[in-house]
Every structure is written in C-alpha cells, then in structure tokens.
PDB file of C-alpha atoms in Angstrom:
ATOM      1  CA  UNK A1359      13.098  13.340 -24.097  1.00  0.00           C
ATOM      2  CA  UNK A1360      12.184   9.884 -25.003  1.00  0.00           C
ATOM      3  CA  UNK A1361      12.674   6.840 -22.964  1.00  0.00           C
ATOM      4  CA  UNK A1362      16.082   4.962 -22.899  1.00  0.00           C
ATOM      5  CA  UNK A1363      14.935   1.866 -24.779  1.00  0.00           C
ATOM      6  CA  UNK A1364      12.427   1.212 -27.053  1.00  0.00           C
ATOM      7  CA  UNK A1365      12.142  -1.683 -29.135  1.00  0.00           C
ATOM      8  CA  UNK A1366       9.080  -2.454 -31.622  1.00  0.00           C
ATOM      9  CA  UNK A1367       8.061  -5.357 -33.538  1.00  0.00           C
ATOM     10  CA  UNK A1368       5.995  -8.732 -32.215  1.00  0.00           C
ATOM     11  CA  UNK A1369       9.224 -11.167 -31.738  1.00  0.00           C
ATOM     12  CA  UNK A1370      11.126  -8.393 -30.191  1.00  0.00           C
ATOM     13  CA  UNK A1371       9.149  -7.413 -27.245  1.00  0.00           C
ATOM     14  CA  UNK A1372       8.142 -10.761 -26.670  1.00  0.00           C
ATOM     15  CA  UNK A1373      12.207 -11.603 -26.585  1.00  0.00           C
ATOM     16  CA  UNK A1374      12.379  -8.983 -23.825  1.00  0.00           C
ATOM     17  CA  UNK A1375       9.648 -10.364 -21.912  1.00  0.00           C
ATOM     18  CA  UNK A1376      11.429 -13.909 -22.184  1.00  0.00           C
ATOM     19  CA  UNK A1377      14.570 -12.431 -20.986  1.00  0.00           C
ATOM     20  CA  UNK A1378      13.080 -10.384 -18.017  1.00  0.00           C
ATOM     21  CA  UNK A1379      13.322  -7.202 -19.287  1.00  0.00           C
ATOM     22  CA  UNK A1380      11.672  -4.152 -16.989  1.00  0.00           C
ATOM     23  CA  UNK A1381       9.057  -3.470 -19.163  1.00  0.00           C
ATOM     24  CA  UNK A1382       7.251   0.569 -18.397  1.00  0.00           C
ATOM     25  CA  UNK A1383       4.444  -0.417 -21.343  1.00  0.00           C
ATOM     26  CA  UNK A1384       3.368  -2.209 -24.152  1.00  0.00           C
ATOM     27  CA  UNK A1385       1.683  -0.468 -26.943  1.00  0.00           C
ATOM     28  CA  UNK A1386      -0.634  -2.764 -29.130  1.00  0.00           C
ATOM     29  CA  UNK A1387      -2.796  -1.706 -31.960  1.00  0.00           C
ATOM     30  CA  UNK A1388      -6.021  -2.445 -32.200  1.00  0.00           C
ATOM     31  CA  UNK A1389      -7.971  -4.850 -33.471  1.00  0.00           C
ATOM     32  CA  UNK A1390      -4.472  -6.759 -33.878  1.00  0.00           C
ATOM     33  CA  UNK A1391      -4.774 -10.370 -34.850  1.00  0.00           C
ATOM     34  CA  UNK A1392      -2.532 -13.114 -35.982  1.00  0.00           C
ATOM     35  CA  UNK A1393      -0.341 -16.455 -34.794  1.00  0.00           C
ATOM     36  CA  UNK A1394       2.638 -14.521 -33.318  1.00  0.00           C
ATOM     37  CA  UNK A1395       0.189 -11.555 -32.209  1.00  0.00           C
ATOM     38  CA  UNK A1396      -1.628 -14.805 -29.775  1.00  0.00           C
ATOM     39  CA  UNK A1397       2.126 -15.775 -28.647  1.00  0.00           C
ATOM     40  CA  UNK A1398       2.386 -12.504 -27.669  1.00  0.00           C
ATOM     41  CA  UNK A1399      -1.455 -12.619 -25.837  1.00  0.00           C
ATOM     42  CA  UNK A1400      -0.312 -15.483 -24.020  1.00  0.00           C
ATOM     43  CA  UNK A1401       3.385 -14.097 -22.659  1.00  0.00           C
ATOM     44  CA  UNK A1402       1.225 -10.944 -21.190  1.00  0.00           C
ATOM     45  CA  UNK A1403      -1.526 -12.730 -19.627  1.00  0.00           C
ATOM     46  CA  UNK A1404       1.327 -14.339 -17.743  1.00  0.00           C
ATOM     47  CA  UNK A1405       2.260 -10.959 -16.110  1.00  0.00           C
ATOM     48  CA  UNK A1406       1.089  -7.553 -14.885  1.00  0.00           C
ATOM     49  CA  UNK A1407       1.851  -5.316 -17.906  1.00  0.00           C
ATOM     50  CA  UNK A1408       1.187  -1.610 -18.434  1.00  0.00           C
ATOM     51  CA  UNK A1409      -0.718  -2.155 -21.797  1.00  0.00           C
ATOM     52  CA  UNK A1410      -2.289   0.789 -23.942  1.00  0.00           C
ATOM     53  CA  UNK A1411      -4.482  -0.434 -27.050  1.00  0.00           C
ATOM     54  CA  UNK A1412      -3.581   2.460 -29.772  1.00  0.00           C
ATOM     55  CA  UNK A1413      -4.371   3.601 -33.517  1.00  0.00           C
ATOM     56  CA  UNK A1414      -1.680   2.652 -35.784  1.00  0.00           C
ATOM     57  CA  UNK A1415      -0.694   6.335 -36.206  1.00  0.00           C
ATOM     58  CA  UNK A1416       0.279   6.138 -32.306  1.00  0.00           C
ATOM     59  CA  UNK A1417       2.497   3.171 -33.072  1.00  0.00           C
ATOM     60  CA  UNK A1418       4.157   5.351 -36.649  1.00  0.00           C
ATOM     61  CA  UNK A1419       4.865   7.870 -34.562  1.00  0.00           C
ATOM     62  CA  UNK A1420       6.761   6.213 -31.657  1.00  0.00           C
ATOM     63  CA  UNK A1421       8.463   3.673 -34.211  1.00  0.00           C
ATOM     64  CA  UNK A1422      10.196   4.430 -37.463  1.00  0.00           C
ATOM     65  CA  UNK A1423      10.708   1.021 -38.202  1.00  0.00           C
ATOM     66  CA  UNK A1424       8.270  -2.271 -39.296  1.00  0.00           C
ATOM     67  CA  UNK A1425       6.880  -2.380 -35.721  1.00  0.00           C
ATOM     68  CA  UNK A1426       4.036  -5.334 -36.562  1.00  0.00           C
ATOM     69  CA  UNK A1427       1.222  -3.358 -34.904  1.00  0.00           C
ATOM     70  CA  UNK A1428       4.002  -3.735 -31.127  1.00  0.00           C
ATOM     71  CA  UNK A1429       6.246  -1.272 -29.393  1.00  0.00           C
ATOM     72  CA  UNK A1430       7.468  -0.992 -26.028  1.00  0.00           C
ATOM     73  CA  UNK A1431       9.382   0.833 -23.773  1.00  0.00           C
ATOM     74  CA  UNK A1432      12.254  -0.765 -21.427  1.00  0.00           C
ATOM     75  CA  UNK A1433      12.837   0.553 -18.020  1.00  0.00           C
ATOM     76  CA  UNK A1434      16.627   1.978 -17.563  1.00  0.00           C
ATOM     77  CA  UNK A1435      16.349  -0.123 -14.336  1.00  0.00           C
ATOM     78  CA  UNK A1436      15.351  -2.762 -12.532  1.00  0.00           C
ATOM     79  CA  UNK A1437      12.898  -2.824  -9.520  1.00  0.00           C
ATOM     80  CA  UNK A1438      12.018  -5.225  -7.471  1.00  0.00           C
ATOM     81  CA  UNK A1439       9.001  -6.375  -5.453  1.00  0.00           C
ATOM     82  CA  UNK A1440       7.759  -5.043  -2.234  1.00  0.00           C
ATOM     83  CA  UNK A1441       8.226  -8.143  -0.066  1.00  0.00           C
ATOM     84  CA  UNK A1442      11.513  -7.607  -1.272  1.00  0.00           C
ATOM     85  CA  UNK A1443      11.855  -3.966  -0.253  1.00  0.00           C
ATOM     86  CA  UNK A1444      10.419  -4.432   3.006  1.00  0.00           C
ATOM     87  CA  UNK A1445      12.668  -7.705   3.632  1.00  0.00           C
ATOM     88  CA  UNK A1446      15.927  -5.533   3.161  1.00  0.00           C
ATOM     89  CA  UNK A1447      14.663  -2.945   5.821  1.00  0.00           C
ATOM     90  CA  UNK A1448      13.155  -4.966   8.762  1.00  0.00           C
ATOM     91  CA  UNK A1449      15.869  -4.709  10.966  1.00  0.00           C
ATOM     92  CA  UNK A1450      15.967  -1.215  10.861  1.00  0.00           C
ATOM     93  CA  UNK A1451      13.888   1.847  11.103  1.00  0.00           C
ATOM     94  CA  UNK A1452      12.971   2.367   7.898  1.00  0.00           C
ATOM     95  CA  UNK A1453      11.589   5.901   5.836  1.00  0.00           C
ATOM     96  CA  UNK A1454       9.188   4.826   2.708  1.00  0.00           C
ATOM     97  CA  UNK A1455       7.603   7.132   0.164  1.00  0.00           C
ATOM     98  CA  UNK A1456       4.891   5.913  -1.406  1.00  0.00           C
ATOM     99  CA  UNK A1457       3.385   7.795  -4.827  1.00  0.00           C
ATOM    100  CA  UNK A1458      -0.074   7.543  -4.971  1.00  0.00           C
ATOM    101  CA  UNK A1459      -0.681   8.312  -8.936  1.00  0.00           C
ATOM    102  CA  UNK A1460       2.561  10.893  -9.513  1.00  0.00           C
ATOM    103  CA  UNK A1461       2.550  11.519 -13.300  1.00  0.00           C
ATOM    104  CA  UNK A1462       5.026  14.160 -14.316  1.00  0.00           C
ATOM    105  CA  UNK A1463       8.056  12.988 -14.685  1.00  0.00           C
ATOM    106  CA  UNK A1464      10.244  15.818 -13.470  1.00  0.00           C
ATOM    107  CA  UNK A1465       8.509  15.893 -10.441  1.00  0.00           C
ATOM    108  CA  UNK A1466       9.586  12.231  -9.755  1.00  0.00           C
ATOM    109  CA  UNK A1467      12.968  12.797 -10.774  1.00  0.00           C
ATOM    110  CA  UNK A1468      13.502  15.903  -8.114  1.00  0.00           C
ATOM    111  CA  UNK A1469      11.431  13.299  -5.344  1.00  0.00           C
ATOM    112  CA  UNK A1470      13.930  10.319  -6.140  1.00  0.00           C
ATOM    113  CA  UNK A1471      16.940  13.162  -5.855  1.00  0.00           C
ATOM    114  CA  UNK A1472      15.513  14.234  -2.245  1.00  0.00           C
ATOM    115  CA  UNK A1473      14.777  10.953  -1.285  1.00  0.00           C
ATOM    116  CA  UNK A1474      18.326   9.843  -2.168  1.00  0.00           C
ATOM    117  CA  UNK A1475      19.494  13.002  -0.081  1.00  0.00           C
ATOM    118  CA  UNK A1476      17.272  11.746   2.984  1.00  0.00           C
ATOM    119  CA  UNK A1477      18.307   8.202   3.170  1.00  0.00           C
ATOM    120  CA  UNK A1478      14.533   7.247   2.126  1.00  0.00           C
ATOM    121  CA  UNK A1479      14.547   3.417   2.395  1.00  0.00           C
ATOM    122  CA  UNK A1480      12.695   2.918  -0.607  1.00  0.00           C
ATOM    123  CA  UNK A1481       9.997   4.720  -3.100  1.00  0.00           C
ATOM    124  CA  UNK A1482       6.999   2.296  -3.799  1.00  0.00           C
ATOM    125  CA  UNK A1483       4.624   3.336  -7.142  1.00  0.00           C
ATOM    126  CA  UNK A1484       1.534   1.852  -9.061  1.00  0.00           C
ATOM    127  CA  UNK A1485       2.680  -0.470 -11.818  1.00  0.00           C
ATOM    128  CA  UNK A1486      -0.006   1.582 -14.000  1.00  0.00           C
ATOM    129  CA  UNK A1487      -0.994   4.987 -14.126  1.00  0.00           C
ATOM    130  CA  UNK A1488       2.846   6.307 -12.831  1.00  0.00           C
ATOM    131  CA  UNK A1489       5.744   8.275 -14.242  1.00  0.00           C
ATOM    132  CA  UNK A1490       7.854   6.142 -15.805  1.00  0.00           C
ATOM    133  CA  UNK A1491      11.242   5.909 -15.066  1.00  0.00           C
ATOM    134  CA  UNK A1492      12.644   7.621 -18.554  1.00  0.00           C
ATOM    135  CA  UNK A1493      15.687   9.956 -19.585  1.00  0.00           C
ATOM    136  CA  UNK A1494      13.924  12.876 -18.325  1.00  0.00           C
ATOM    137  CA  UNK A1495      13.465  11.132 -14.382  1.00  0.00           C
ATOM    138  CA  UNK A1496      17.056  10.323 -15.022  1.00  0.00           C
ATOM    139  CA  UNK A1497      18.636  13.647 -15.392  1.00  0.00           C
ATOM    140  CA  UNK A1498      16.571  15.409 -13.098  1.00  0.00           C
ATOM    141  CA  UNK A1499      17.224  13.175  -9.682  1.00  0.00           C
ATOM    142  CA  UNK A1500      20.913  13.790 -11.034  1.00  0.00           C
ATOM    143  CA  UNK A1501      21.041   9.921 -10.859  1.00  0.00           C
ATOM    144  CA  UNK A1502      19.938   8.873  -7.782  1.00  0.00           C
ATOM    145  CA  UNK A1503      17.145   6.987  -9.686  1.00  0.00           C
ATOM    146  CA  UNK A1504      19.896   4.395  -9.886  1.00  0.00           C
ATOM    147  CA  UNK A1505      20.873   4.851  -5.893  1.00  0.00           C
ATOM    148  CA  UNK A1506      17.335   4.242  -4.773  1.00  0.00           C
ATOM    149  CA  UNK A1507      15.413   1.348  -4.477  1.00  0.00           C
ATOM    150  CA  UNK A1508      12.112   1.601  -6.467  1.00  0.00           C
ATOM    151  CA  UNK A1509       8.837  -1.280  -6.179  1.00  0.00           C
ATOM    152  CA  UNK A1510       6.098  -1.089  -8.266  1.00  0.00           C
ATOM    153  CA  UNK A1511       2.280  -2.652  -7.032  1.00  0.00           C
ATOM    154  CA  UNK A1512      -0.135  -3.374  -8.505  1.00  0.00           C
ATOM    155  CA  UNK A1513      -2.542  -1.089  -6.278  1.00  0.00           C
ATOM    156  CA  UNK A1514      -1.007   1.338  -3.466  1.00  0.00           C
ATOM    157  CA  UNK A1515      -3.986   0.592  -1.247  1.00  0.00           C
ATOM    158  CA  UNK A1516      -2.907  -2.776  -1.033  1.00  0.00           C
ATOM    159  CA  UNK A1517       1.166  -1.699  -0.300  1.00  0.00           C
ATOM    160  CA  UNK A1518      -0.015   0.253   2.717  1.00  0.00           C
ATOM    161  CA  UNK A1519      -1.568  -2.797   4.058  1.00  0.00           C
ATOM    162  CA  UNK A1520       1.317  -4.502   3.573  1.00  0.00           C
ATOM    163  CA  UNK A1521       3.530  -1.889   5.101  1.00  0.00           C
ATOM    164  CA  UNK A1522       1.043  -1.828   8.494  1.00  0.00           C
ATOM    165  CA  UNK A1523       1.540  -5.033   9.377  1.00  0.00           C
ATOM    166  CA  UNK A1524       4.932  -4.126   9.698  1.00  0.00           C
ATOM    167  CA  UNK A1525       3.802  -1.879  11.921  1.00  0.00           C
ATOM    168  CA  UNK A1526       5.168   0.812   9.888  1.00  0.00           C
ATOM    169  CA  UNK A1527       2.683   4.051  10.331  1.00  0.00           C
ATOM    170  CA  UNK A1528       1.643   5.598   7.094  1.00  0.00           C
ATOM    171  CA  UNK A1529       1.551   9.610   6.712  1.00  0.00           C
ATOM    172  CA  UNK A1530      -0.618  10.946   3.989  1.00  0.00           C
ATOM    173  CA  UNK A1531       0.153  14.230   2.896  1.00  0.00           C
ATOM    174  CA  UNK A1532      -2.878  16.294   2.396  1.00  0.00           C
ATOM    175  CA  UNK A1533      -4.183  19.858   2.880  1.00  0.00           C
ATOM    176  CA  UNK A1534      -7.711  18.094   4.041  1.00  0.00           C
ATOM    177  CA  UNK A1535      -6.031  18.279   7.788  1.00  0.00           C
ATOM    178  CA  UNK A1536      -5.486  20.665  10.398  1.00  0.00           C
ATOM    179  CA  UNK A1537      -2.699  18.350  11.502  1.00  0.00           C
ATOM    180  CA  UNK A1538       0.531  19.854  11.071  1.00  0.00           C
ATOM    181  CA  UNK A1539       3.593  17.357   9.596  1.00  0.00           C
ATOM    182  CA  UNK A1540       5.315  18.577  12.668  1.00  0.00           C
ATOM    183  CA  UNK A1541       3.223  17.206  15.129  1.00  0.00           C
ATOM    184  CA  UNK A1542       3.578  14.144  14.320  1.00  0.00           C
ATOM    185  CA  UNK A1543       6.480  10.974  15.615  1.00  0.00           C
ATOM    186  CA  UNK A1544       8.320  10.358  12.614  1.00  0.00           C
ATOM    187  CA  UNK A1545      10.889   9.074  14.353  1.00  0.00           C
ATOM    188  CA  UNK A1546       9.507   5.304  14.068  1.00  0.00           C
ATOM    189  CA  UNK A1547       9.607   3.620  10.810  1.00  0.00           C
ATOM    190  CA  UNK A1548       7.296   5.261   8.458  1.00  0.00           C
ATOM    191  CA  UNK A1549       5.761   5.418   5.041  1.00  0.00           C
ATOM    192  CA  UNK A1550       4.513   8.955   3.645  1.00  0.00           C
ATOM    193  CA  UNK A1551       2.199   9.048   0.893  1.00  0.00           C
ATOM    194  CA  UNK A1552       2.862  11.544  -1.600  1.00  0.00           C
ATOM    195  CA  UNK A1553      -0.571  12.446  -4.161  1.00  0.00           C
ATOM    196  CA  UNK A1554      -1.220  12.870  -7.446  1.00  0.00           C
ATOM    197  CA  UNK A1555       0.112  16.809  -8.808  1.00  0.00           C
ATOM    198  CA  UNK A1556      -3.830  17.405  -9.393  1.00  0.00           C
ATOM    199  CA  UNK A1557      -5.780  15.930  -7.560  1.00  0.00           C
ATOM    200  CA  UNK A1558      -3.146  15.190  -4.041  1.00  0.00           C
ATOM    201  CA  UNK A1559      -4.159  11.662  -2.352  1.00  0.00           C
ATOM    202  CA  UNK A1560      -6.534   9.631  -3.063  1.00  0.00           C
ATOM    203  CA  UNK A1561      -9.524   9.676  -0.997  1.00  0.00           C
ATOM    204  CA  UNK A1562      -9.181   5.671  -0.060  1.00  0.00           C
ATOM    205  CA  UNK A1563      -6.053   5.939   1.130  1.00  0.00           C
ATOM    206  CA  UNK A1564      -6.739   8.878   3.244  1.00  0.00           C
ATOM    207  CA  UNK A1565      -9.330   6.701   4.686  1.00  0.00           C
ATOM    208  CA  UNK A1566      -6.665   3.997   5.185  1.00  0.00           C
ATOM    209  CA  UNK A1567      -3.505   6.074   6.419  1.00  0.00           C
ATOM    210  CA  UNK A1568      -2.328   6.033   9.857  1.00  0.00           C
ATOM    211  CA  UNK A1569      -2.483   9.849  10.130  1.00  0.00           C
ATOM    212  CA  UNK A1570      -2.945  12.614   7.428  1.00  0.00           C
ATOM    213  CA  UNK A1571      -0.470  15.349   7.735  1.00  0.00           C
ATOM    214  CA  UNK A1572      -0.328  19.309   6.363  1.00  0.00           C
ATOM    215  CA  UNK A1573       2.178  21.906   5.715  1.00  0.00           C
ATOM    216  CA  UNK A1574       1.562  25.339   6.892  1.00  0.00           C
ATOM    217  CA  UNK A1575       0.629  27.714   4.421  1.00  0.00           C
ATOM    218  CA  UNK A1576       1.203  31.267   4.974  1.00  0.00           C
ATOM    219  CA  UNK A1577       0.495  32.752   1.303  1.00  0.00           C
ATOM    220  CA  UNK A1578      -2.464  32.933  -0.594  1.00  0.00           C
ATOM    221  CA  UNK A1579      -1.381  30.244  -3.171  1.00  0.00           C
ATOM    222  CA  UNK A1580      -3.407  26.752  -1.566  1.00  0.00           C
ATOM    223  CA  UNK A1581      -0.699  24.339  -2.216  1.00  0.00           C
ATOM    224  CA  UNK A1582       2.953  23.439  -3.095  1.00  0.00           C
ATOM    225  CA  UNK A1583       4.310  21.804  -6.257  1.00  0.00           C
ATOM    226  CA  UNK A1584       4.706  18.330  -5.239  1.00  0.00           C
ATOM    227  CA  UNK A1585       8.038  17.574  -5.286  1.00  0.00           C
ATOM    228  CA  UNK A1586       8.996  20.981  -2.989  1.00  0.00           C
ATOM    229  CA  UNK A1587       5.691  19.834  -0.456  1.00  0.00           C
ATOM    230  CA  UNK A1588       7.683  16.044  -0.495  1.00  0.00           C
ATOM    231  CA  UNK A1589      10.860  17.974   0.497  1.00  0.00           C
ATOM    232  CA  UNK A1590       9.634  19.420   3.044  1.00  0.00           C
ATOM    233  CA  UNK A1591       8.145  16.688   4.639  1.00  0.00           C
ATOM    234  CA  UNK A1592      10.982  13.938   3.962  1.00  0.00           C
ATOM    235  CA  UNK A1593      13.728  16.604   5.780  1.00  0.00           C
ATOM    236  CA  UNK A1594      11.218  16.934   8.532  1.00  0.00           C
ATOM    237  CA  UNK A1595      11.531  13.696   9.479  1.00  0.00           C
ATOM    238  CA  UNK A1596      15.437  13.957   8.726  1.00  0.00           C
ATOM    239  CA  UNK A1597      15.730  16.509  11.267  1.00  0.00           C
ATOM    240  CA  UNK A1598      13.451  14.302  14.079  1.00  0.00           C
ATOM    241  CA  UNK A1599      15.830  11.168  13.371  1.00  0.00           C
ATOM    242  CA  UNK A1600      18.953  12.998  13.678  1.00  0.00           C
TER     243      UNK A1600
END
C-alpha cells in the first residue's frame, strides 16, 4: 500500500511546504534545473527534509501525472518536536521508545499498537532513514498511530542526550549483554532503544545508553522479530510500574 498523500509537481509541493504540511520525503530528479526548480532549492534549504535525488523513471512510476521532475509524500499526521514531547511529560514518570533506524513498516505499526497498549509516553525516530508513517503503519497499529505521540530528530544520538539530562535512563535493547531486561529499575522514567530489524542498535548508542538490556533466549533461533522483542520489553516495565 502506498502512502496516504502524494502530491507531484514543483508549485505543489512547494504549496505544502508553505502551508506546513508533514512532509515523509521529497523526490527530485536529477540534474533538475530551472527558476521554480531554485524556489523550490531555497524553501528546502530552509528545513530538514528527507530528500532522495532519483531517475525520472522513479518519478513516472510514483506519479501518473505532469510531476515537473517533483513528488512527495505527506505524512497522515502531524508530529511534533522533542522539546515538545519531553515538555508534556516532565511532571510525570514518563516511558519513551526510541527507534534507532526501524525500516519496515509493519513492524512499526505493531510497536506504535503496543506502545499505545502500554501507555508509552511517546515514540521518538530519525527524520531520515525511518519507516514512514504510511497506510500500511496505519492499519497495522489498528490506529493507535493517531493515539501516540510521535517526534522525529534529526540524529537519535543526539535525542538520548537530550532525554539524560532529564535524567531519564536510556535502555538499549541488545543481545551484546548478559544483562537480563529484568534486572533492571524500570520503574523510573525511561527511554528504551529499539534497533534496526538487521543490524539491532547501533554501536554509538550502545556506547551512549544508560544500560544495555537482553531477553532470554531459550531456542536455537538468536533473536526475536523486533516488534515481538519491543513487546516484551515495553510490558516488562508495565508489569514493574503497576
């Protein structure tokens, strides 16, 4: 399934942008050139935008229509900023889950569905190099993509930072521990990174994390899908808050 909303052509996207439009990415072709094309420059060197540089057969095959060398896709929602995120939640005892480079999006839809069930305070992902929020994240979190507040950053590195001096711990979730998920307080407000399908967390924010954290494996099979290990872990800390 496609995204929600994509609209093509120069003035178009550059409308949205205007507007303040969610914007997941901006396909360009390359080697474009041209008056409204440099309108266009200058509107995205204002912002942080997911851009991909593509053949023109890229661009006829997302866009039936006269799409002027432009097409983008529009986020279904709307998120907001992390300053913001952590603002709402300081009086609390806040639950994150940060994705550290999550690409399938069915396995974010079924996180943002378990996240909704466990009251997460938040989900935090990369602004590139994410699953985008799209039909397919829709229908699988069974909606609760619209329930749960979502940031996007620029660099995850930089959101745990951000998150510490909070004092908010961060849990990475990793198999490169003997430390069990169990054995650890998560009943003080806490952000758990959840890792890439392939390749799990990223080895600089391993370094950075508060603690690393494992699941017990009793089979042969190394690891868990992503979304079932993020389960896991999230109704773990349910059942030590409640």
């Amino acid at each position: 399934m496609e995204n929600t909303t994509r609209i093509f052509g120069i003035r178009a996207v550059i409308e949205a942008i205007e507007s303040g439009e969610t914007i997941e990415k901006i396909f360009i072709q390359k080697g474009l050139s041209g008056n409204l094309f440099q309108e266009l420059n200058r509107h995205l060197k204002s912002g942080d935008f997911n851009i991909s540089y593509v053949p023109v057969e890229k661009l006829n095959k997302l866009s039936k229509g006269n799409h002027q060398g432009v097409v983008a896709n529009i986020s279904p929602i709307q998120y907001i900023s992390l300053e913001e995120l952590v603002e709402r939640n300081k009086e609390g005892n806040p639950l994150y889950l940060l994705l550290d480079g999550l690409t399938d999006v069915r396995n974010f839809g079924a996180i943002i569905r378990t996240a909704e069930c466990c009251g997460v305070s938040g989900i935090i992902i990369p602004t590139t190099g994410a699953a985008p929020v799209n039909a397919d994240t829709i229908k699988t979190s069974a909606g609760a993509v619209f329930r749960v507040p979502i940031a996007r950053v620029n660099h995850i590195k930089d959101a745990l930072f951000h998150l510490q001096t909070y004092d908010i711990q961060v849990v990475a979730a990793t198999e490169k521990t003997d430390q069990s998920i169990y054995d650890i307080n998560l009943k003080k407000p806490t952000a758990i990174v959840m890792g890439n399908e392939a390749k799990g967390v990223s080895n600089s924010i391993l370094k950075s994390a508060n603690q690393k954290a494992s699941l017990p494996m009793l089979g042969e099979i190394a690891s868990l899908n992503v979304s079932v290990a993020c389960g896991a872990i999230l109704y773990e800390a349910v059942r030590q808050r409640i």
